[in-house]
Short mmCIF file of C-alpha atoms in Angstrom, two decimals:
data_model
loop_
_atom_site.label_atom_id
_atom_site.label_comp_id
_atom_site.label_asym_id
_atom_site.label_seq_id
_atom_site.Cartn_x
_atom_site.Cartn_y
_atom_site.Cartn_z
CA UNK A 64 0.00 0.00 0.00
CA UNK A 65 3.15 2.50 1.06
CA UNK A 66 4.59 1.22 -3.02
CA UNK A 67 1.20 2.50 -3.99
CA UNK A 68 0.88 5.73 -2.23
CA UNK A 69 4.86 6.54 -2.88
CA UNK A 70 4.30 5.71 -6.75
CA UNK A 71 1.38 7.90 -7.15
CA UNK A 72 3.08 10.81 -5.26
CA UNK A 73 6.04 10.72 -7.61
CA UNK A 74 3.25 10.82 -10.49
CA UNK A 75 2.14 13.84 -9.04
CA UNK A 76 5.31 15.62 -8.65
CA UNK A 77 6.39 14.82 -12.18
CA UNK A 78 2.93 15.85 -13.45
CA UNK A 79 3.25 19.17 -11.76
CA UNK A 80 7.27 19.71 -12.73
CA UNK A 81 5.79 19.10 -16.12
CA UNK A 82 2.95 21.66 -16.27
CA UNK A 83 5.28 23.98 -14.16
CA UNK A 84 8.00 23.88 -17.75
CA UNK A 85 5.13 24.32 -20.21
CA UNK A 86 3.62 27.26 -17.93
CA UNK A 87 7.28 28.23 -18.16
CA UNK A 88 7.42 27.77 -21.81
CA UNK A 89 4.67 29.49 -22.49
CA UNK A 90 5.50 32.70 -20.35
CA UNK A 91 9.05 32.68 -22.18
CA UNK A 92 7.39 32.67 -25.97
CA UNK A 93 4.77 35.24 -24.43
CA UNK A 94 7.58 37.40 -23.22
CA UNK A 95 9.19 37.27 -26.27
CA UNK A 96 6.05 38.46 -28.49
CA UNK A 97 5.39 41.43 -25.94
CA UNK A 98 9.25 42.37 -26.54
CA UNK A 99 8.85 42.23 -30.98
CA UNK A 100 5.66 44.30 -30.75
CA UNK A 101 6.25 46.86 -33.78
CA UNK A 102 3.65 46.65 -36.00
CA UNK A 103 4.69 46.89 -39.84
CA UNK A 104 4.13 49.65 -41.69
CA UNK A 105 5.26 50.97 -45.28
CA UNK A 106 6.50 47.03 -45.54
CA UNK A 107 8.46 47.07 -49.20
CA UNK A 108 10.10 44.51 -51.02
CA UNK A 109 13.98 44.61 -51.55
CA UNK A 110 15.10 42.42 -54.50
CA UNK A 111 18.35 40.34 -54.21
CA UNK A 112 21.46 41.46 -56.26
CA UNK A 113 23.00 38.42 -58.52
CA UNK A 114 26.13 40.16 -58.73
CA UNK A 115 26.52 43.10 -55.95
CA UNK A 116 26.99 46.91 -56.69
CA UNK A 117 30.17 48.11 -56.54
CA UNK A 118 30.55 51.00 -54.24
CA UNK A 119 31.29 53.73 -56.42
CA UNK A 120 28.92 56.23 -56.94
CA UNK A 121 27.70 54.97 -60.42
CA UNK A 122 24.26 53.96 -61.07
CA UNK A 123 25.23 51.76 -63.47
CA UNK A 124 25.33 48.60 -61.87
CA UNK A 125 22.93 45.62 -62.88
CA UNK A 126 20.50 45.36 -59.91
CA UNK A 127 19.89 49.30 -59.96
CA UNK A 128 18.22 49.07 -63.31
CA UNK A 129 15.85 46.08 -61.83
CA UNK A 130 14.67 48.04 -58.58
CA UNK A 131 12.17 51.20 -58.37
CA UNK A 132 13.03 54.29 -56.63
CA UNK A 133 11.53 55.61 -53.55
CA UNK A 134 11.03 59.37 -52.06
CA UNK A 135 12.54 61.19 -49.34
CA UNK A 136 9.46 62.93 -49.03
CA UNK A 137 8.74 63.02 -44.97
CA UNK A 138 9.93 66.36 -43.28
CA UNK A 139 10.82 65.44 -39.88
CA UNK A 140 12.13 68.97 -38.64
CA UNK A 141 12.40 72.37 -40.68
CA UNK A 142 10.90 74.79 -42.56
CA UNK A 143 9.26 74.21 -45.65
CA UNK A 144 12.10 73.64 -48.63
CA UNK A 145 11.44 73.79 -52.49
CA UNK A 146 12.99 71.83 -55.20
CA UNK A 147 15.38 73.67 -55.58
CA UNK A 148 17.15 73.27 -52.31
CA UNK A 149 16.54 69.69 -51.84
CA UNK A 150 15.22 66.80 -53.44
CA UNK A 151 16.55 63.03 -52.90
CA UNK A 152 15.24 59.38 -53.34
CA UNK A 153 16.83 56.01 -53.05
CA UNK A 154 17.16 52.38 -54.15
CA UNK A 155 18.02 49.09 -52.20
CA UNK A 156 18.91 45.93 -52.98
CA UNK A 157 21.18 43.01 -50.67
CA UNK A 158 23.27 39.95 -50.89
CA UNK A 159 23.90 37.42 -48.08
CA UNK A 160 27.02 39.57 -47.08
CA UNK A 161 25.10 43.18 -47.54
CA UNK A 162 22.41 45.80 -47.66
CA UNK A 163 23.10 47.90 -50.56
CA UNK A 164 21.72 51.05 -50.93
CA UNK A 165 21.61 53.86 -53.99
CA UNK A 166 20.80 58.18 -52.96
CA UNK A 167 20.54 60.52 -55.43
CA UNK A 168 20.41 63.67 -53.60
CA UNK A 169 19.69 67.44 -55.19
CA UNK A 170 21.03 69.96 -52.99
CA UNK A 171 22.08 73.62 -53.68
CA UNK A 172 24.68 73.36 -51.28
CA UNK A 173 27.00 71.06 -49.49
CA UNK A 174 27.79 72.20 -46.06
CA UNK A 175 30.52 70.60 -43.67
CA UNK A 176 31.12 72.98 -40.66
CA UNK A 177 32.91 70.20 -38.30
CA UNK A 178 35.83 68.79 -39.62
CA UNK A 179 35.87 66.52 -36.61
CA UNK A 180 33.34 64.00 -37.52
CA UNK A 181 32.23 63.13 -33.54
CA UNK A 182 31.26 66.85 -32.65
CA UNK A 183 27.59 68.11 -33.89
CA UNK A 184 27.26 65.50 -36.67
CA UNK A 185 23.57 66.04 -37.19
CA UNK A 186 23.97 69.57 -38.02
CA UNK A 187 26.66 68.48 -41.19
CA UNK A 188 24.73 67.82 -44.71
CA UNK A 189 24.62 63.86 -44.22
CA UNK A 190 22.95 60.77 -44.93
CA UNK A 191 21.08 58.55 -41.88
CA UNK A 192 20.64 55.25 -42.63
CA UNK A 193 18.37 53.45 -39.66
CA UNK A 194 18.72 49.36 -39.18
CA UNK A 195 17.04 47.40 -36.80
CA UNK A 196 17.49 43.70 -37.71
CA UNK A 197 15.39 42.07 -36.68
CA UNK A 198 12.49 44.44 -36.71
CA UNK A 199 11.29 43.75 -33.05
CA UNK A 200 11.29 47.80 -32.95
CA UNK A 201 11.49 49.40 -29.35
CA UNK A 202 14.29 51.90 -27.95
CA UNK A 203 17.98 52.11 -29.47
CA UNK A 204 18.79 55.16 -28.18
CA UNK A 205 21.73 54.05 -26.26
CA UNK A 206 22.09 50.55 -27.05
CA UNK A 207 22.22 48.15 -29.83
CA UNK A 208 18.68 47.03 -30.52
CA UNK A 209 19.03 49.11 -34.03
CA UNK A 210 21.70 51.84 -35.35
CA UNK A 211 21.19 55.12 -36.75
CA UNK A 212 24.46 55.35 -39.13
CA UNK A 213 25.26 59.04 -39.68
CA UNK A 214 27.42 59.09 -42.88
CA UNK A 215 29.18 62.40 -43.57
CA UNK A 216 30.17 64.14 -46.86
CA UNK A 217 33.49 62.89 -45.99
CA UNK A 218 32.40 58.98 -45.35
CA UNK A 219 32.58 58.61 -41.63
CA UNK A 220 29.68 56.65 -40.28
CA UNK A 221 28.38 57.69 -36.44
CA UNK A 222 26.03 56.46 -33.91
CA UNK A 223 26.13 56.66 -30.36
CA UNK A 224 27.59 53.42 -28.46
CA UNK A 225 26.08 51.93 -24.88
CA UNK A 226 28.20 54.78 -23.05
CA UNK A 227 26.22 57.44 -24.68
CA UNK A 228 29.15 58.49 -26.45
CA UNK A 229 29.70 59.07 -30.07
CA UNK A 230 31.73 55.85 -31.85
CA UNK A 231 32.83 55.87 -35.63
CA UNK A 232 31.38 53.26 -37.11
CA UNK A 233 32.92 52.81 -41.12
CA UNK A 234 33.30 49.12 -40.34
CA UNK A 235 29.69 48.92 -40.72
CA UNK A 236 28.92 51.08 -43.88
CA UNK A 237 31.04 51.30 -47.00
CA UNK A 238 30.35 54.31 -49.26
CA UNK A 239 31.00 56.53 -52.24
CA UNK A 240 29.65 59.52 -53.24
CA UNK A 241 30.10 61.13 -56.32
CA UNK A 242 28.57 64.93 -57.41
CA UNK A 243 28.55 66.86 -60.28
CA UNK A 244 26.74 70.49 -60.23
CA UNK A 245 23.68 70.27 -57.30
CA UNK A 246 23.37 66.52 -57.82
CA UNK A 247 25.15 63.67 -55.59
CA UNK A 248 25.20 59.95 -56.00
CA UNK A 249 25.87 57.97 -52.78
CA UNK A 250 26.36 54.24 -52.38
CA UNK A 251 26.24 52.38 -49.59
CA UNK A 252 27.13 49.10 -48.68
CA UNK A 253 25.61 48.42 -45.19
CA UNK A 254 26.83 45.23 -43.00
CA UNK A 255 23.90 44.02 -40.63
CA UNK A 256 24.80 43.56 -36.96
CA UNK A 257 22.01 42.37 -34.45
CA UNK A 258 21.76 43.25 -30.90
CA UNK A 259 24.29 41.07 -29.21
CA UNK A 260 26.97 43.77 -30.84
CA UNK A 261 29.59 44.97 -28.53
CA UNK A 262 31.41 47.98 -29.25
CA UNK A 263 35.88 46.76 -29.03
CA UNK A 264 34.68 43.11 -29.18
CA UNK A 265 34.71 40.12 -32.02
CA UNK A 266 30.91 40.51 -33.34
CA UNK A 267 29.76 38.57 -36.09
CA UNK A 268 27.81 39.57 -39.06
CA UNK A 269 24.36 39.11 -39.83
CA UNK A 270 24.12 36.25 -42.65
CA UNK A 271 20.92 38.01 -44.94
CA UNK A 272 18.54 35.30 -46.12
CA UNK A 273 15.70 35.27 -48.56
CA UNK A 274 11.69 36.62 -46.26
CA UNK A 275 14.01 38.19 -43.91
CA UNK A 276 12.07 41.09 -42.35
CA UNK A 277 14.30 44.20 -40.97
CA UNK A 278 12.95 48.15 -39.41
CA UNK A 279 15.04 50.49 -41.82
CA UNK A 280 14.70 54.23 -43.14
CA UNK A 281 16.91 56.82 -44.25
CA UNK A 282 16.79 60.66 -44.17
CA UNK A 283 19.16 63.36 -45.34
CA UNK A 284 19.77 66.48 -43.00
CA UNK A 285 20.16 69.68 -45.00
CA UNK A 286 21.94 72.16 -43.73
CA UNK A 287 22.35 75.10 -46.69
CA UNK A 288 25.01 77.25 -43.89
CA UNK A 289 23.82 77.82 -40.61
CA UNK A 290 24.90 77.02 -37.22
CA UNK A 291 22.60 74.11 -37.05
CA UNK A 292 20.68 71.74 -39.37
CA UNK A 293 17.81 73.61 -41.37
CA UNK A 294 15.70 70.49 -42.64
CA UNK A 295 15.91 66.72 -41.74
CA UNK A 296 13.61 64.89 -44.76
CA UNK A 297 13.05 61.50 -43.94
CA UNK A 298 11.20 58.18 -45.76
CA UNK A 299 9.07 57.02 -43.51
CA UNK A 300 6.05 58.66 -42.21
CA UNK A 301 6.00 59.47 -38.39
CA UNK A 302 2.28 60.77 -36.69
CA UNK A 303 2.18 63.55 -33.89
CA UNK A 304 3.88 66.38 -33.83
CA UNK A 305 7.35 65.16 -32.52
CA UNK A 306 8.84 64.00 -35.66
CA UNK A 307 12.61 63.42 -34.51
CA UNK A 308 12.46 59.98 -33.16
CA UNK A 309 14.42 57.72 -35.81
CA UNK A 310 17.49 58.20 -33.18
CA UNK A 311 15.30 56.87 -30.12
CA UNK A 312 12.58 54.18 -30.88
CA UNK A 313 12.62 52.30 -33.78
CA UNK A 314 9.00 51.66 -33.83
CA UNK A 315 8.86 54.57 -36.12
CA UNK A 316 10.83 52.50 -39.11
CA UNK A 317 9.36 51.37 -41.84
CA UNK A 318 9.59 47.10 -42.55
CA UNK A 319 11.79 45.82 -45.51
CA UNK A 320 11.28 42.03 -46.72
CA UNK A 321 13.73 40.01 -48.51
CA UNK A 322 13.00 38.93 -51.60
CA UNK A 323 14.61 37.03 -54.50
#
């Protein structure tokens, strides 16, 4: 009778340890949903590249005659600006190694006030390229869950690291940019990191794959020769009034899917 009552109590016990793991399970994989809660929105298509672009400010390259352009058409901060001052739009393609991206970007003036490239970036004429890889959204402000890649006229890439300090970053982004009168063509070639990245340590490369979904934008600020940046012109709608938020939550980026 004690076999009995000692084999059904170990039933028990194993039953519950059992139920405890699933509960456990299921509170983990709950957790994890709550955490990638961005919700997609302006979700485009980005066609694979056969051969890859070569980074040199040339539109000539196979995969850029295959791919549609897209507007920078969202003013985030600034007065109203004509044509004349600024006008830009972009391509993208990728590899398994890459993102590649294509700017053309009209501007009546090219403005670099500081020659160091960690002091006042924002307020330089520069491209901002915004990653999050694996488009769980959220804050990034001062850590790795996406990057907001500041490339300069000059090619160095910025973003703030954990410390809250300013960290070159043209490991990450390869470019070339090539102008002629009002008119600039960048290229970008743009290796994906995920979160685990850890500025002064060995980090490993995202390997891209075919219905992968990442957060991206871009935006261009303009600044025509004042002490700070007149207009930053984004490509991805933000609602409300606060408009500068690409650097902070990357909620506000739109989806890219990888296609072939």
């Amino acid at each position: 009778m004690k076999k009995i009552i000692f084999l059904c109590l170990s039933l028990l016990l194993i039953s519950c340890k059992d139920k405890n793991k699933e509960i456990a399970v299921v509170a983990s994989t709950d957790t994890k949903q709550n955490q990638n809660s961005k919700i997609d929105h302006q979700l485009r298509e980005v066609k694979k590249a056969v051969i890859a672009p070569k980074i040199d400010g040339d539109m000539n390259d196979p995969i850029w005659k295959e791919t549609l352009w897209y507007a920078f058409d969202q003013k985030w901060l600034g007065e109203d600006y004509t044509f004349k001052d600024f006008f830009g739009r972009y391509k993208m393609a990728w590899t398994t190694e890459a993102l590649y991206i294509l700017v053309e970007i009209k501007d009546d003036k090219l403005y670099d006030q500081h020659k160091d490239p960690l002091t006042l970036w924002w307020d330089d004429d520069c491209v901002e390229i915004f990653i999050d890889e694996d488009n769980s959204g959220g804050n990034h402000q001062f850590n790795n869950n996406a990057f907001a890649y500041h490339v300069a006229l000059d090619g160095n890439v910025v973003d703030l690291d954990e410390s809250q300090n300013p960290v070159l970053y043209n490991s990450h982004v390869k470019t070339k940019r090539v102008t002629k009168d009002d008119v600039s063509v960048w290229e970008f070639e743009v290796t994906v990191y995920d979160d685990s990245y850890k500025e002064g340590k060995v980090n490993d490369p995202v390997i891209l794959q075919k219905d992968k979904k990442l957060g991206f934008a871009i935006a261009y600020n303009d600044n025509d020769g004042s002490k700070e940046r007149e207009n930053f012109i984004g490509s991805v709608f933000i609602p409300g009034e606060e408009k500068n938020l690409g650097w902070i939550d990357a909620d506000v980026f739109g989806t890219i899917l990888l296609v072939e």
